C-alpha cells in the first residue's frame, strides 16, 4: 500500500499549500512566487530514482510518487530579478 505523498511548498507557511500534482506545484511556484523549480533551487525526485525540474517525467512514469527536494538553502531567485 502506497503512502500518499503531498508536494508541499517550502516558501509558504507549513501546511498552507499542498498538492498531489507536479503540474499544479509548478503552476503555484510561477503564480504565487514568480519563480520556477530551477530558480527556486528545488527538484522533483520520483520513487524510480529520476530527478527532474519539470512535470514531464511524472506524466510518463508508472511509479509516479514524487517528492520535492530542496537543492540549496537561502532565499529563492525570482523570474524578474
Backbone as a chain_set.jsonl record, in Angstrom:
{"seq": "XXXXXXXXXXXXXXXXXXXXXXXXXXXXXXXXXXXXXXXXXXXXXXXXXXXXXXXXXXXXXXXXXXXXXXXXXXXXXXXXX", "coords": {"N": [[0.829, -1.176, 0.0], [0.636, 2.159, -0.934], [1.839, 5.128, 0.545], [0.322, 8.273, 0.568], [1.926, 10.952, -0.886], [2.192, 14.25, -0.417], [3.061, 17.158, -2.238], [4.736, 19.778, -0.905], [4.964, 23.272, -0.547], [7.95, 25.007, -0.006], [8.19, 27.715, 0.386], [5.822, 28.758, 1.329], [3.907, 29.186, 4.402], [4.049, 26.413, 6.733], [1.942, 23.753, 5.787], [0.199, 25.371, 4.347], [0.157, 25.244, 1.493], [-0.387, 22.434, -0.363], [-0.184, 19.745, -2.663], [-1.01, 17.035, -4.891], [-0.129, 16.999, -7.419], [2.457, 17.481, -9.718], [2.373, 19.273, -11.828], [0.473, 21.192, -10.902], [1.94, 22.13, -8.739], [4.18, 23.358, -9.959], [2.823, 25.357, -11.359], [1.813, 26.811, -9.17], [4.259, 27.775, -8.068], [5.055, 29.536, -10.116], [2.86, 31.362, -10.256], [2.291, 32.3, -7.584], [4.817, 32.775, -6.416], [6.466, 33.777, -8.371], [8.508, 32.286, -9.729], [10.529, 29.486, -10.87], [11.062, 25.896, -10.741], [13.989, 25.36, -11.093], [15.077, 27.958, -10.569], [14.129, 28.369, -7.989], [15.569, 26.519, -6.677], [14.814, 23.862, -6.301], [13.95, 20.417, -6.909], [12.245, 17.598, -8.401], [11.878, 14.424, -7.131], [11.436, 11.238, -8.182], [10.067, 8.065, -7.194], [11.277, 6.089, -8.693], [13.805, 6.94, -8.985], [14.504, 8.937, -10.747], [15.373, 12.327, -11.148], [14.123, 15.533, -11.605], [13.37, 18.814, -13.024], [10.939, 19.428, -14.001], [7.479, 18.694, -14.945], [7.351, 16.638, -16.724], [8.5, 13.973, -16.457], [6.929, 12.82, -14.407], [4.524, 12.504, -15.658], [4.914, 10.41, -17.366], [6.002, 8.184, -16.035], [5.303, 5.057, -14.481], [5.679, 4.68, -11.814], [4.851, 6.995, -10.217], [5.16, 8.419, -7.797], [6.177, 11.219, -6.214], [8.6, 13.396, -4.716], [9.362, 16.638, -3.335], [12.485, 18.107, -3.532], [14.712, 20.084, -1.812], [17.32, 21.859, -3.093], [19.134, 23.836, -2.433], [19.996, 26.141, 0.189], [18.693, 29.2, 1.596], [17.377, 32.329, 0.24], [14.94, 32.169, -2.445], [15.471, 32.525, -5.983], [13.899, 34.792, -8.227], [11.783, 35.201, -11.15], [11.936, 37.788, -12.145], [14.304, 39.073, -11.412]], "CA": [[0.0, 0.0, 0.0], [1.411, 3.386, -1.041], [1.503, 6.284, 1.365], [0.13, 9.436, -0.289], [2.941, 11.971, -0.65], [1.828, 15.576, -0.893], [4.139, 18.084, -2.534], [4.494, 20.95, -0.062], [5.768, 24.424, -0.932], [8.877, 25.473, 1.029], [8.073, 29.163, 0.532], [4.579, 29.061, 2.043], [3.888, 28.672, 5.78], [3.782, 24.973, 6.774], [0.57, 23.308, 5.621], [-0.634, 26.292, 3.567], [-0.032, 24.761, 0.122], [-0.03, 21.04, -0.631], [-0.859, 19.186, -3.828], [-0.513, 15.743, -5.369], [0.217, 17.186, -8.819], [3.668, 18.245, -10.043], [1.928, 20.358, -12.691], [-0.125, 22.208, -10.032], [3.014, 22.694, -7.922], [4.941, 24.258, -10.828], [1.945, 26.499, -11.593], [1.82, 27.567, -7.912], [5.53, 28.494, -7.98], [5.023, 30.664, -11.07], [1.792, 32.321, -9.957], [2.38, 32.888, -6.233], [6.182, 33.136, -6.021], [7.183, 34.292, -9.551], [9.743, 31.534, -9.898], [10.459, 28.157, -11.478], [11.824, 24.97, -9.888], [15.44, 25.586, -11.05], [15.377, 29.221, -9.887], [13.813, 28.197, -6.571], [16.525, 25.576, -6.094], [14.167, 22.602, -5.949], [13.718, 19.448, -7.976], [11.259, 16.565, -8.09], [12.503, 13.109, -7.087], [10.484, 10.142, -8.356], [10.486, 6.856, -6.472], [12.107, 5.275, -9.591], [15.163, 7.474, -8.91], [14.67, 10.072, -11.653], [15.265, 13.658, -10.552], [13.911, 16.494, -12.688], [12.856, 20.135, -12.673], [9.67, 19.655, -14.695], [6.405, 17.726, -14.744], [7.375, 15.667, -17.812], [8.75, 12.601, -16.015], [5.813, 12.312, -13.597], [3.416, 12.178, -16.555], [5.249, 9.195, -18.116], [6.457, 7.08, -15.191], [4.25, 4.335, -13.768], [5.977, 4.869, -10.393], [4.835, 8.454, -10.22], [5.162, 9.04, -6.48], [7.235, 12.222, -6.332], [8.873, 14.269, -3.568], [10.07, 17.879, -3.62], [13.801, 18.121, -2.897], [15.325, 21.417, -1.77], [18.708, 21.684, -3.503], [20.008, 24.844, -1.83], [19.41, 26.949, 1.264], [18.675, 30.627, 1.341], [16.199, 32.832, -0.481], [14.803, 31.704, -3.81], [15.562, 33.53, -7.044], [12.617, 35.039, -8.885], [11.853, 35.405, -12.598], [12.14, 39.191, -12.519], [15.462, 39.642, -10.713]], "C": [[0.877, 1.244, 0.0], [0.904, 4.443, -0.07], [1.37, 7.478, 0.416], [1.14, 10.503, 0.112], [2.487, 13.286, -1.254], [3.097, 16.364, -1.187], [3.823, 19.36, -1.761], [5.48, 22.055, -0.433], [6.634, 24.886, 0.241], [8.725, 26.964, 1.319], [6.822, 29.592, 1.301], [4.692, 28.601, 3.501], [3.52, 27.181, 5.786], [2.286, 24.658, 6.689], [-0.307, 24.208, 4.76], [-0.878, 25.801, 2.137], [0.496, 23.343, -0.006], [-0.809, 20.585, -1.848], [-0.274, 17.814, -4.138], [0.056, 15.856, -6.777], [1.48, 18.028, -8.994], [3.29, 19.455, -10.889], [1.329, 21.507, -11.858], [0.941, 22.889, -9.179], [3.83, 23.707, -8.723], [4.121, 25.52, -11.112], [1.908, 27.409, -10.356], [3.113, 28.387, -7.774], [5.537, 29.719, -8.881], [4.059, 31.759, -10.628], [2.019, 33.045, -8.626], [3.774, 33.433, -5.915], [7.031, 33.681, -7.173], [8.532, 33.613, -9.748], [9.474, 30.213, -10.606], [11.226, 27.195, -10.575], [13.344, 25.202, -9.913], [15.83, 26.888, -10.336], [15.141, 29.12, -8.39], [14.779, 27.24, -5.882], [15.888, 24.295, -5.616], [14.091, 21.694, -7.167], [12.684, 18.441, -7.488], [11.942, 15.212, -8.187], [11.431, 12.034, -7.118], [10.977, 8.919, -7.595], [11.292, 5.903, -7.356], [13.553, 5.757, -9.595], [15.414, 8.657, -9.827], [14.482, 11.383, -10.889], [15.139, 14.672, -11.681], [13.381, 17.812, -12.14], [11.489, 20.399, -13.291], [8.674, 18.547, -14.382], [6.483, 16.566, -15.725], [7.547, 14.22, -17.344], [7.547, 12.03, -15.27], [4.604, 11.957, -14.454], [3.658, 10.878, -17.311], [5.506, 7.974, -17.233], [5.282, 6.396, -14.485], [4.456, 4.395, -12.253], [6.001, 6.369, -10.112], [4.691, 9.089, -8.838], [6.402, 9.93, -6.381], [7.357, 13.017, -5.042], [9.561, 15.541, -4.06], [11.377, 17.851, -2.833], [14.359, 19.538, -2.959], [16.823, 21.254, -2.004], [19.663, 22.695, -2.88], [19.25, 25.618, -0.756], [19.406, 28.419, 0.85], [17.446, 31.042, 0.551], [16.145, 32.308, -1.925], [15.004, 32.858, -4.785], [14.207, 33.628, -7.729], [12.84, 35.307, -10.37], [12.275, 36.815, -12.969], [13.282, 39.836, -11.758], [16.551, 39.974, -11.693]], "O": [[1.767, 1.375, 0.841], [-0.301, 4.624, 0.107], [2.222, 7.671, -0.452], [1.213, 10.909, 1.271], [2.407, 13.417, -2.475], [4.089, 16.249, -0.467], [2.76, 19.953, -1.944], [6.673, 21.807, -0.609], [6.132, 25.126, 1.339], [9.1, 27.421, 2.399], [6.786, 30.687, 1.863], [5.492, 27.716, 3.803], [2.757, 26.735, 4.93], [1.476, 25.225, 7.422], [-1.447, 23.849, 4.468], [-1.989, 25.925, 1.623], [1.679, 23.085, 0.215], [-1.956, 20.985, -2.047], [0.825, 17.481, -3.695], [0.661, 14.907, -7.276], [1.566, 19.145, -8.485], [3.828, 20.544, -10.69], [1.651, 22.671, -12.095], [0.857, 24.09, -8.924], [4.138, 24.79, -8.225], [4.662, 26.626, -11.105], [1.963, 28.632, -10.482], [3.065, 29.56, -7.405], [5.965, 30.8, -8.476], [4.406, 32.94, -10.629], [1.943, 34.272, -8.565], [3.9, 34.442, -5.221], [8.199, 34.012, -6.969], [9.559, 34.271, -9.912], [8.328, 29.873, -10.901], [11.981, 27.648, -9.714], [13.953, 25.24, -8.844], [16.804, 26.915, -9.584], [15.874, 29.721, -7.605], [14.81, 27.156, -4.655], [16.347, 23.693, -4.645], [14.159, 22.152, -8.308], [12.302, 18.435, -6.318], [12.525, 14.887, -9.221], [10.617, 11.928, -6.201], [12.178, 8.763, -7.378], [11.933, 4.992, -6.834], [14.432, 5.085, -10.134], [16.442, 9.323, -9.698], [13.556, 11.527, -10.09], [15.948, 14.676, -12.609], [13.001, 17.921, -10.974], [10.937, 21.486, -13.121], [8.976, 17.597, -13.66], [5.745, 15.593, -15.573], [6.815, 13.337, -17.79], [7.184, 10.873, -15.482], [3.747, 11.187, -14.021], [2.714, 10.294, -17.845], [5.25, 6.845, -17.652], [4.387, 7.059, -13.961], [3.512, 4.185, -11.492], [7.05, 6.936, -9.806], [4.152, 10.189, -8.722], [7.532, 9.448, -6.457], [6.366, 13.282, -4.362], [10.256, 15.526, -5.076], [11.383, 17.606, -1.627], [14.464, 20.122, -4.037], [17.515, 20.601, -1.223], [20.866, 22.446, -2.803], [18.024, 25.729, -0.795], [20.044, 28.809, -0.128], [16.587, 30.221, 0.232], [17.178, 32.041, -2.539], [14.743, 34.015, -4.459], [13.463, 32.65, -7.796], [13.956, 35.606, -10.792], [12.908, 37.017, -14.005], [13.235, 41.035, -11.485], [17.609, 40.464, -11.297]]}, "num_chains": 1, "name": "protein.A"}
